[in-house]
Short mmCIF file of C-alpha atoms in Angstrom, two decimals:
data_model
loop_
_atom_site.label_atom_id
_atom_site.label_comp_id
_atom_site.label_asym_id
_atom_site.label_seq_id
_atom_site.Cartn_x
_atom_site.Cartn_y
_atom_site.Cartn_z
CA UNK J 25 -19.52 6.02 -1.97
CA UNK J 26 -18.13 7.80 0.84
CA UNK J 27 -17.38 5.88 4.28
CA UNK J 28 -17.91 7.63 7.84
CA UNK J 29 -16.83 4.81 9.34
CA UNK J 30 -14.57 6.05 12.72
CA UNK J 31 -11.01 5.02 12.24
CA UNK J 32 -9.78 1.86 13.12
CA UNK J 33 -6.98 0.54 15.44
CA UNK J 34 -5.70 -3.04 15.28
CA UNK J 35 -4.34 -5.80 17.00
CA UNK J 36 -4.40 -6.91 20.88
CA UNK J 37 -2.42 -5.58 23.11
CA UNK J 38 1.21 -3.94 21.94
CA UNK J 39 0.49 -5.35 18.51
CA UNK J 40 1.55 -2.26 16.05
CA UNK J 41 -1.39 -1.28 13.68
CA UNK J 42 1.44 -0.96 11.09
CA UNK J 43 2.92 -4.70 11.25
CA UNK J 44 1.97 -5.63 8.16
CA UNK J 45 0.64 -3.31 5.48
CA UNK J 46 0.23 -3.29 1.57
CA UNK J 47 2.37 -0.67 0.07
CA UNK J 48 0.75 2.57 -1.74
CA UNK J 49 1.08 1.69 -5.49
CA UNK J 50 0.35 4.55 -8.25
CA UNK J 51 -2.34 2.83 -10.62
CA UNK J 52 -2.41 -0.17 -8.42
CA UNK J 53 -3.90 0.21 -5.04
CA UNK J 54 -7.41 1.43 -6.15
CA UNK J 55 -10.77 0.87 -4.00
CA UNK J 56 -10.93 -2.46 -6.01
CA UNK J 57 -7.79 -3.44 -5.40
CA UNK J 58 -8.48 -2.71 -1.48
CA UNK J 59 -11.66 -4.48 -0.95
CA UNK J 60 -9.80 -7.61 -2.70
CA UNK J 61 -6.94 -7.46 -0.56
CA UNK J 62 -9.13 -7.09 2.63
CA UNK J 63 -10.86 -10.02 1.77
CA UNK J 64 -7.61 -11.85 1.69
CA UNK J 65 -6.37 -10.24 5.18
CA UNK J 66 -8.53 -8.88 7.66
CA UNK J 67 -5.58 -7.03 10.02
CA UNK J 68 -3.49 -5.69 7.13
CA UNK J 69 -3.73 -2.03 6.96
CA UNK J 70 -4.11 -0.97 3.49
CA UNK J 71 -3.28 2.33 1.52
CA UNK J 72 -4.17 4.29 -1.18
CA UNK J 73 -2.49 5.41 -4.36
CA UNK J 74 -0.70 8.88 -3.63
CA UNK J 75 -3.23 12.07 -4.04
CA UNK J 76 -1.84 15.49 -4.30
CA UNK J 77 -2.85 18.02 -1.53
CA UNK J 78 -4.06 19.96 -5.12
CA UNK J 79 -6.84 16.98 -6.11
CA UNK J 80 -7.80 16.81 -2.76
CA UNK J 81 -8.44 20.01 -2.52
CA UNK J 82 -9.76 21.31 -5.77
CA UNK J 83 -10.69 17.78 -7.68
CA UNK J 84 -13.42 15.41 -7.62
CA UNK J 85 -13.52 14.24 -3.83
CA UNK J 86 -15.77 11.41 -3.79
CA UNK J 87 -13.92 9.71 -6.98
CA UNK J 88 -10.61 10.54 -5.93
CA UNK J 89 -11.15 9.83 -2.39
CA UNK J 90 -14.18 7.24 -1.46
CA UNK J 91 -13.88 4.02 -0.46
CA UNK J 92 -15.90 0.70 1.16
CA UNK J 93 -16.36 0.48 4.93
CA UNK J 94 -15.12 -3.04 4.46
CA UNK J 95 -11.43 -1.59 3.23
CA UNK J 96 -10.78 -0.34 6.80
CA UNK J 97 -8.28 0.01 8.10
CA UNK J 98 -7.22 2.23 5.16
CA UNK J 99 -5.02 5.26 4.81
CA UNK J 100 -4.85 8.21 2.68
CA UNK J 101 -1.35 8.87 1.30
CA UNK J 102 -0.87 13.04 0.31
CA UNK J 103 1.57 14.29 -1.50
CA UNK J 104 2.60 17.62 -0.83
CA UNK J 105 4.76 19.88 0.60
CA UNK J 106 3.18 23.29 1.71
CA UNK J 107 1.88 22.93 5.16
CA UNK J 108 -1.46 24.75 5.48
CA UNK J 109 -2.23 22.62 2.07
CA UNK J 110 -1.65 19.40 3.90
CA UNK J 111 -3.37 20.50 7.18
CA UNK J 112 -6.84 21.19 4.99
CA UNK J 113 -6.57 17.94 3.08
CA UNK J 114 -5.88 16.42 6.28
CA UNK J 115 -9.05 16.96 7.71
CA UNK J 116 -10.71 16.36 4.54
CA UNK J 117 -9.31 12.98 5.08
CA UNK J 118 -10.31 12.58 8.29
CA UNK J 119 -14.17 13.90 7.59
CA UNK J 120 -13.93 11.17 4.66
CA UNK J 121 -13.17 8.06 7.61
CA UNK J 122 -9.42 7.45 6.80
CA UNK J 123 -7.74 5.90 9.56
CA UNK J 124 -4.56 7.36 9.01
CA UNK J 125 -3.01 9.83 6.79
CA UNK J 126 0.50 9.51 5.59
CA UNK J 127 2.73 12.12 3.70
CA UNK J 128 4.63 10.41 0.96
CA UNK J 129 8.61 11.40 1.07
CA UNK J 130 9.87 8.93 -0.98
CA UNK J 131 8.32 9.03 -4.60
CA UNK J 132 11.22 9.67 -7.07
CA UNK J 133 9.12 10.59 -10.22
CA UNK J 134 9.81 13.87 -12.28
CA UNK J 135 6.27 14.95 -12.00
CA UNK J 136 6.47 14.95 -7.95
CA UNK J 137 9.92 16.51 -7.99
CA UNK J 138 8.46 19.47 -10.21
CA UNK J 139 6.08 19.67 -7.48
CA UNK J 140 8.09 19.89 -4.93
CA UNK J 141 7.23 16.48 -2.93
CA UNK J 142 8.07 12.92 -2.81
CA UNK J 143 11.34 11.96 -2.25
CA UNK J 144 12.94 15.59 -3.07
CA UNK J 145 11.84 16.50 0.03
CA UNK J 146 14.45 14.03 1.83
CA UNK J 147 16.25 17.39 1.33
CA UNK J 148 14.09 19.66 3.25
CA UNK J 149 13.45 17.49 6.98
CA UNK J 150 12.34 21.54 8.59
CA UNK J 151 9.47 21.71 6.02
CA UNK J 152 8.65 17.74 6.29
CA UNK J 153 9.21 18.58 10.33
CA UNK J 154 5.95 21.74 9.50
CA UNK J 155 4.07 19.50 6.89
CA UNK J 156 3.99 16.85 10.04
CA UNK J 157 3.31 19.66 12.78
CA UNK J 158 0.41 21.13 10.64
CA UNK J 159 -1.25 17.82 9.64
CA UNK J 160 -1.31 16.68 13.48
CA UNK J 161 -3.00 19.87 14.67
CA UNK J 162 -5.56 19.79 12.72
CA UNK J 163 -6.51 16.23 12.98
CA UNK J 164 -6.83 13.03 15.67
CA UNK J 165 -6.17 10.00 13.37
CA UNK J 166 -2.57 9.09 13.05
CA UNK J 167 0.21 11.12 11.22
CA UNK J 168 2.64 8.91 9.45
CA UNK J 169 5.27 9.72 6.85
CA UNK J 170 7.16 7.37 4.14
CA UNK J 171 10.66 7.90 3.05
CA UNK J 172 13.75 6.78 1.61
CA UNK J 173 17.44 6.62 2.82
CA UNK J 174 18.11 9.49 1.22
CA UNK J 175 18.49 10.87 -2.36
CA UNK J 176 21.19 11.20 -4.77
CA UNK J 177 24.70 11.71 -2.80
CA UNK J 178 23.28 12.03 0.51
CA UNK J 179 24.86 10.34 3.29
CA UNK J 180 21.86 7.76 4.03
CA UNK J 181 23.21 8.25 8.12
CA UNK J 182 23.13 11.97 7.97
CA UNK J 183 19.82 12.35 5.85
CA UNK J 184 17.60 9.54 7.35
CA UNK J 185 18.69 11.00 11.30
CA UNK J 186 17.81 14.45 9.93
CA UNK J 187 14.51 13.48 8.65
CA UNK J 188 14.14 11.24 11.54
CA UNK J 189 14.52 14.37 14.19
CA UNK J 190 12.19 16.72 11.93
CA UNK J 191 8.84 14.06 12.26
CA UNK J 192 9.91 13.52 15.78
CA UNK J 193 9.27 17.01 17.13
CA UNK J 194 6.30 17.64 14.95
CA UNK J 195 4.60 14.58 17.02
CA UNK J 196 4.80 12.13 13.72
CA UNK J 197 3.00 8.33 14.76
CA UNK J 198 4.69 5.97 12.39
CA UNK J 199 7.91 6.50 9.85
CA UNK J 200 7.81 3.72 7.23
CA UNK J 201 11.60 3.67 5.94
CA UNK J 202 11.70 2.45 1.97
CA UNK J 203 15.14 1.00 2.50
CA UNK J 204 16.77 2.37 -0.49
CA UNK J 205 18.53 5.73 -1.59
CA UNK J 206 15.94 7.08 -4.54
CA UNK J 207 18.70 8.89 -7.79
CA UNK J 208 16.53 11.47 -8.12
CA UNK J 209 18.94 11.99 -11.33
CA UNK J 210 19.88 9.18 -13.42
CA UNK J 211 17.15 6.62 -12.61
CA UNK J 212 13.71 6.00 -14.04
CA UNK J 213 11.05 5.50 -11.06
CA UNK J 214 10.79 1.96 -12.39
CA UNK J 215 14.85 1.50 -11.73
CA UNK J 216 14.38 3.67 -8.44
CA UNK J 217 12.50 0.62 -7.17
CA UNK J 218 15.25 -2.10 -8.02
CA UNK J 219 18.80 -0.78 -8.61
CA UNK J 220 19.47 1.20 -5.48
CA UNK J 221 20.79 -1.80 -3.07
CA UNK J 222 18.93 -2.25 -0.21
CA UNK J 223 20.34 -1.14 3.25
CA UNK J 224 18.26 -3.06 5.94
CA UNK J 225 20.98 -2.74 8.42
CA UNK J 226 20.28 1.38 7.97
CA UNK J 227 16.90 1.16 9.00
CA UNK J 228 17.57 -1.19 11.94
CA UNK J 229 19.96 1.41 13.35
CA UNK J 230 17.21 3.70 13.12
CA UNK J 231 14.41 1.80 15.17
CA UNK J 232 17.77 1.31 17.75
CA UNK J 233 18.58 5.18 17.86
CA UNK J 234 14.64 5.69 18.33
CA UNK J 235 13.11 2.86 19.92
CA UNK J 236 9.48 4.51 21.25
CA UNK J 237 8.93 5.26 17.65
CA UNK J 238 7.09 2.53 15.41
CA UNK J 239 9.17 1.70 12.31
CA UNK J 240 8.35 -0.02 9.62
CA UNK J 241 10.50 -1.57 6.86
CA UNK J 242 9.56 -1.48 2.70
CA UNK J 243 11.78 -2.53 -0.10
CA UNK J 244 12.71 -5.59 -1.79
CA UNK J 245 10.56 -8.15 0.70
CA UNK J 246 9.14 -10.62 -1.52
CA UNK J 247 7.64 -13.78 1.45
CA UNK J 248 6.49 -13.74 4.45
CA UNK J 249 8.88 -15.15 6.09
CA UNK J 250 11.10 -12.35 5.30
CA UNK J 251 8.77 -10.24 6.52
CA UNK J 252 8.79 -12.23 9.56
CA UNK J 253 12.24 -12.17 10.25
CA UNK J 254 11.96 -7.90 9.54
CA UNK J 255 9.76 -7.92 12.88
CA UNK J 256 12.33 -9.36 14.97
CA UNK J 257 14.11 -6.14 14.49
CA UNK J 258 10.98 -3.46 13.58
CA UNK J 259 7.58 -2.64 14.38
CA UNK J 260 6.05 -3.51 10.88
CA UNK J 261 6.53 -4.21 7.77
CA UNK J 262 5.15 -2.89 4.70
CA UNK J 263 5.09 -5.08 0.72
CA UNK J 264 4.63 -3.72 -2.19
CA UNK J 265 5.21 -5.29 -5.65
CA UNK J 266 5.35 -8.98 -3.74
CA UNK J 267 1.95 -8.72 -2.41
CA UNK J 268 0.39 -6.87 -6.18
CA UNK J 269 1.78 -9.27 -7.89
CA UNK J 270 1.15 -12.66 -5.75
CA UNK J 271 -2.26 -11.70 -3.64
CA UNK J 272 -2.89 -15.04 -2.74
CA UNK J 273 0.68 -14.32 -0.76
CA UNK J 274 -1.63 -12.27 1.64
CA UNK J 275 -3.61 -15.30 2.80
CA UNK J 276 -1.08 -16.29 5.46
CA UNK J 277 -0.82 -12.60 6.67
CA UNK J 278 -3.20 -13.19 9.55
CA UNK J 279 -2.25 -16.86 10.55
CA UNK J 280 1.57 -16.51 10.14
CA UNK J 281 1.97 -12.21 11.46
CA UNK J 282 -1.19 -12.20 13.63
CA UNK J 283 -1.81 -15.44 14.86
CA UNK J 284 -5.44 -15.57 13.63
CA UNK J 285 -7.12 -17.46 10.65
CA UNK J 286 -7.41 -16.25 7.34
CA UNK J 287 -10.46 -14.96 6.55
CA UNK J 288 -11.03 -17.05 3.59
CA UNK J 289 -9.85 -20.72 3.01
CA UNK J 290 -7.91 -20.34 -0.34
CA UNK J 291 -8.12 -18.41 -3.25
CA UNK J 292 -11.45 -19.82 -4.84
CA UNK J 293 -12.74 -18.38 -1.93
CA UNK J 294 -11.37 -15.04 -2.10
CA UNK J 295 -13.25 -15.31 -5.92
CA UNK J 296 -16.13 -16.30 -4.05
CA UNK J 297 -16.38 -13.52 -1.62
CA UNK J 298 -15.24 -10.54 -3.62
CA UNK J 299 -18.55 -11.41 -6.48
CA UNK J 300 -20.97 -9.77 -4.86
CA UNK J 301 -18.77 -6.32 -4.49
CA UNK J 302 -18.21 -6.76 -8.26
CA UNK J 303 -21.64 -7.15 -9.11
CA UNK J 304 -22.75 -4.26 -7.07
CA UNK J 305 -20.08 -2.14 -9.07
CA UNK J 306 -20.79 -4.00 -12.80
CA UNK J 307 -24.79 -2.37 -11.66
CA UNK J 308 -23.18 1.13 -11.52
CA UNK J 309 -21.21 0.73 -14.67
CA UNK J 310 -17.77 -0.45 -13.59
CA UNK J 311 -15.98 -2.91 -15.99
CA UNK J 312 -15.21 -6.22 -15.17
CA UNK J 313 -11.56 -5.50 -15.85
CA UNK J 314 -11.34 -2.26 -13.38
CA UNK J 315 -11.89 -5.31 -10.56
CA UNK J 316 -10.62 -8.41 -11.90
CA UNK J 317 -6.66 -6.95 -13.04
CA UNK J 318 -5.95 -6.99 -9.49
CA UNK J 319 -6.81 -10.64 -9.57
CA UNK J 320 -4.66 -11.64 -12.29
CA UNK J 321 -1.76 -13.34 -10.40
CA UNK J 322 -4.20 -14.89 -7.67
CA UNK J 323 -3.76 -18.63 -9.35
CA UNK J 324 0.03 -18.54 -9.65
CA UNK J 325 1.60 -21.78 -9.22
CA UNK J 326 -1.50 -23.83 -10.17
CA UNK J 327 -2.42 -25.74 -13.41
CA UNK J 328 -4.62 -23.51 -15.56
CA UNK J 329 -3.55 -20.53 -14.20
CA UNK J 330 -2.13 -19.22 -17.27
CA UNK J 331 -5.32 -19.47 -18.81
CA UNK J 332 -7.23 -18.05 -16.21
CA UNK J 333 -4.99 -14.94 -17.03
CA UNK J 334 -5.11 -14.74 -20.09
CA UNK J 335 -9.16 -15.10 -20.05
CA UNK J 336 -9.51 -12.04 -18.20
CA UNK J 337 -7.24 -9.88 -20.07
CA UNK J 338 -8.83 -10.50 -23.64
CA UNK J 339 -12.74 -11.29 -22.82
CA UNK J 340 -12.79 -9.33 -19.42
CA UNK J 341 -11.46 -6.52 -21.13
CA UNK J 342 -14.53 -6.27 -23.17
CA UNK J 343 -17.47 -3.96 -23.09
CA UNK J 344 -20.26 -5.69 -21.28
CA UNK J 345 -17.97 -8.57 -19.71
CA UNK J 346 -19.58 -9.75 -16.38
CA UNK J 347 -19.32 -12.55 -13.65
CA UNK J 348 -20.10 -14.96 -16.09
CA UNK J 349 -16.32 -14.34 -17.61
CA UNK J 350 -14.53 -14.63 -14.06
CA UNK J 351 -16.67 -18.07 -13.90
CA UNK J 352 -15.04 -18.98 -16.76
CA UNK J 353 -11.62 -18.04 -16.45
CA UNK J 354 -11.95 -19.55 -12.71
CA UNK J 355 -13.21 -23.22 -14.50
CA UNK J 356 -9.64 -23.23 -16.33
CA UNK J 357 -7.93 -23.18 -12.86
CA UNK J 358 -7.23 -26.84 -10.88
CA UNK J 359 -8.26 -27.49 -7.47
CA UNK J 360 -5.83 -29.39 -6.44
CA UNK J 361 -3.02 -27.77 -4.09
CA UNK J 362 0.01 -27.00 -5.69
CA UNK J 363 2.98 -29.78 -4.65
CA UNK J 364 0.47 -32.15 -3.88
CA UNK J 365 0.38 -36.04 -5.46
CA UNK J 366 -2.66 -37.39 -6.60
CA UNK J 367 -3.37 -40.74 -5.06
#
């Protein structure tokens, strides 16, 4: 289903429209995913799994790039690396609704290195600098990139300024700083995301040396209150893993980083409001699972949320499983607030 929806801003007054996003996952941050974390959060912005410039371009658009209306604000993260490639999916983007697209400079896998993007291209801040220039002429929604410290032996000062200066002159909106080095050699992406020590401090010095550009901070933020504490230094902050993992997390987004109310009262009512999107989708012959594994740590903390897990990975993983099975596997889960006493 493709959205025309006109992109999206956020926030009253000076508030950022990147304060508080959900990190771009590979094989996480599907449509599904994003209608279930809007439902939880109505100002974070949201992001899609990286698409090459190449799928954009030559694969299946509408699967690869539709989305709800109600997912908005969303944007389209490219990976890529030759300019006039990210210019034309650009605008594809833009045609589609996205609100913003943002050129991913941090990935450390082997397949985006033999491609020539990701976080390789920490070495190369002239043809980020073009990639950036290219993608803002040929479209009005917002420009942002995501990076890393740096790679391999780098000097996270020397490579993060250099990058810094590149997106600058090409007109970039946003930088969202992933606040680790990525071993480009050596490291699995999976130990790219833990074993690099974090380096806070670096990005800090950044949103000092630069201070009319919004920064935002990823890597290693696991509560809110972190996140919290991030903004008295940044413009945003961005959660990845944290926010997958624990969704019901993203209920005090609004109150606690927005001053508004959730937009649901807890997670039953997230269940609630996200059935009739899944039974509009079971109709067109999505499977219960597609929907529900985003769910799976939405009970943590409570009695019966083990088996409220494990329901939905062995009889939502069958063929023809439908709301009926999330009924069930919500039944197993108590009520009553975690911490609380019963009288």
């Amino acid at each position: 289903m493709r959205s025309h929806v006109t992109a999206q801003t956020e926030g009253p007054g000076d508030v950022s429209p990147w304060r508080f996003s959900v990190a771009p996952m590979m094989d996480w941050t599907d449509r599904h995913c994003r209608v279930f974390h809007r439902i939880l959060s109505a100002r974070a912005r949201l992001y899609t799994e990286m698409v090459t410039t190449g799928a954009v371009l030559h694969g299946p658009r509408e699967r690869l790039l539709g989305f709800s209306p109600e997912e908005q604000p969303v944007a389209l993260q490219l990976g890529g690396s030759d300019p006039q490639e990210l210019a034309h999916a650009a605008r594809i983007a833009e045609a589609f609704g996205y609100a913003e697209v943002n050129l991913n400079v941090g990935c450390p896998s082997d397949r985006v290195q033999d491609g020539r993007f990701g976080a390789c291209l920490m070495r190369e801040p002239a043809l980020v600098g073009d990639g950036v220039a290219a993608m803002k002429a040929a479209v009005g929604i917002p420009v942002t990139v995501k990076c890393r410290i740096g790679v391999d032996d780098q000097d996270p000062e020397a490579a993060l300024d250099a990058l810094t200066a590149a997106v600058r002159a090409a007109g970039v909106d946003a930088l969202v700083v992933h606040a680790r080095k990525a071993w480009l050699q050596g490291l699995s992406p999976k130990e790219n995301r833990d074993i690099p020590p974090l380096d806070y401090a670096r990005v800090h010095r950044l949103k000092r040396a630069h201070p009319d550009l919004p920064v935002a901070i990823n890597g290693g933020l696991k509560t809110l209150e972190e996140a919290r504490d991030q903004l008295a230094h940044l413009d945003g902050v961005m959660l990845g893993r944290a926010a997958y993992a624990e969704p019901a997390l993203l209920l005090g987004v609004d109150p606690l980083l927005f001053g508004a109310p959730a937009p649901v009262a807890d997670p039953f009512a997230a269940v609630e409001a996200y059935r009739p999107y899944m039974a509009a989708r079971l109709a067109e012959g999505v499977r219960l699972h597609a929907m529900t594994r985003h769910m799976l740590g939405l009970f943590n903390g409570r009695p019966g949320a083990r088996g409220f897990r494990r329901h939905l990975s062995t009889a939502g993983t069958r063929a023809g499983a439908g709301l009926d099975t999330l009924r069930e596997a919500v039944a197993m889960v108590s009520r009553e607030v975690p911490g609380t006493v019963a009288a």
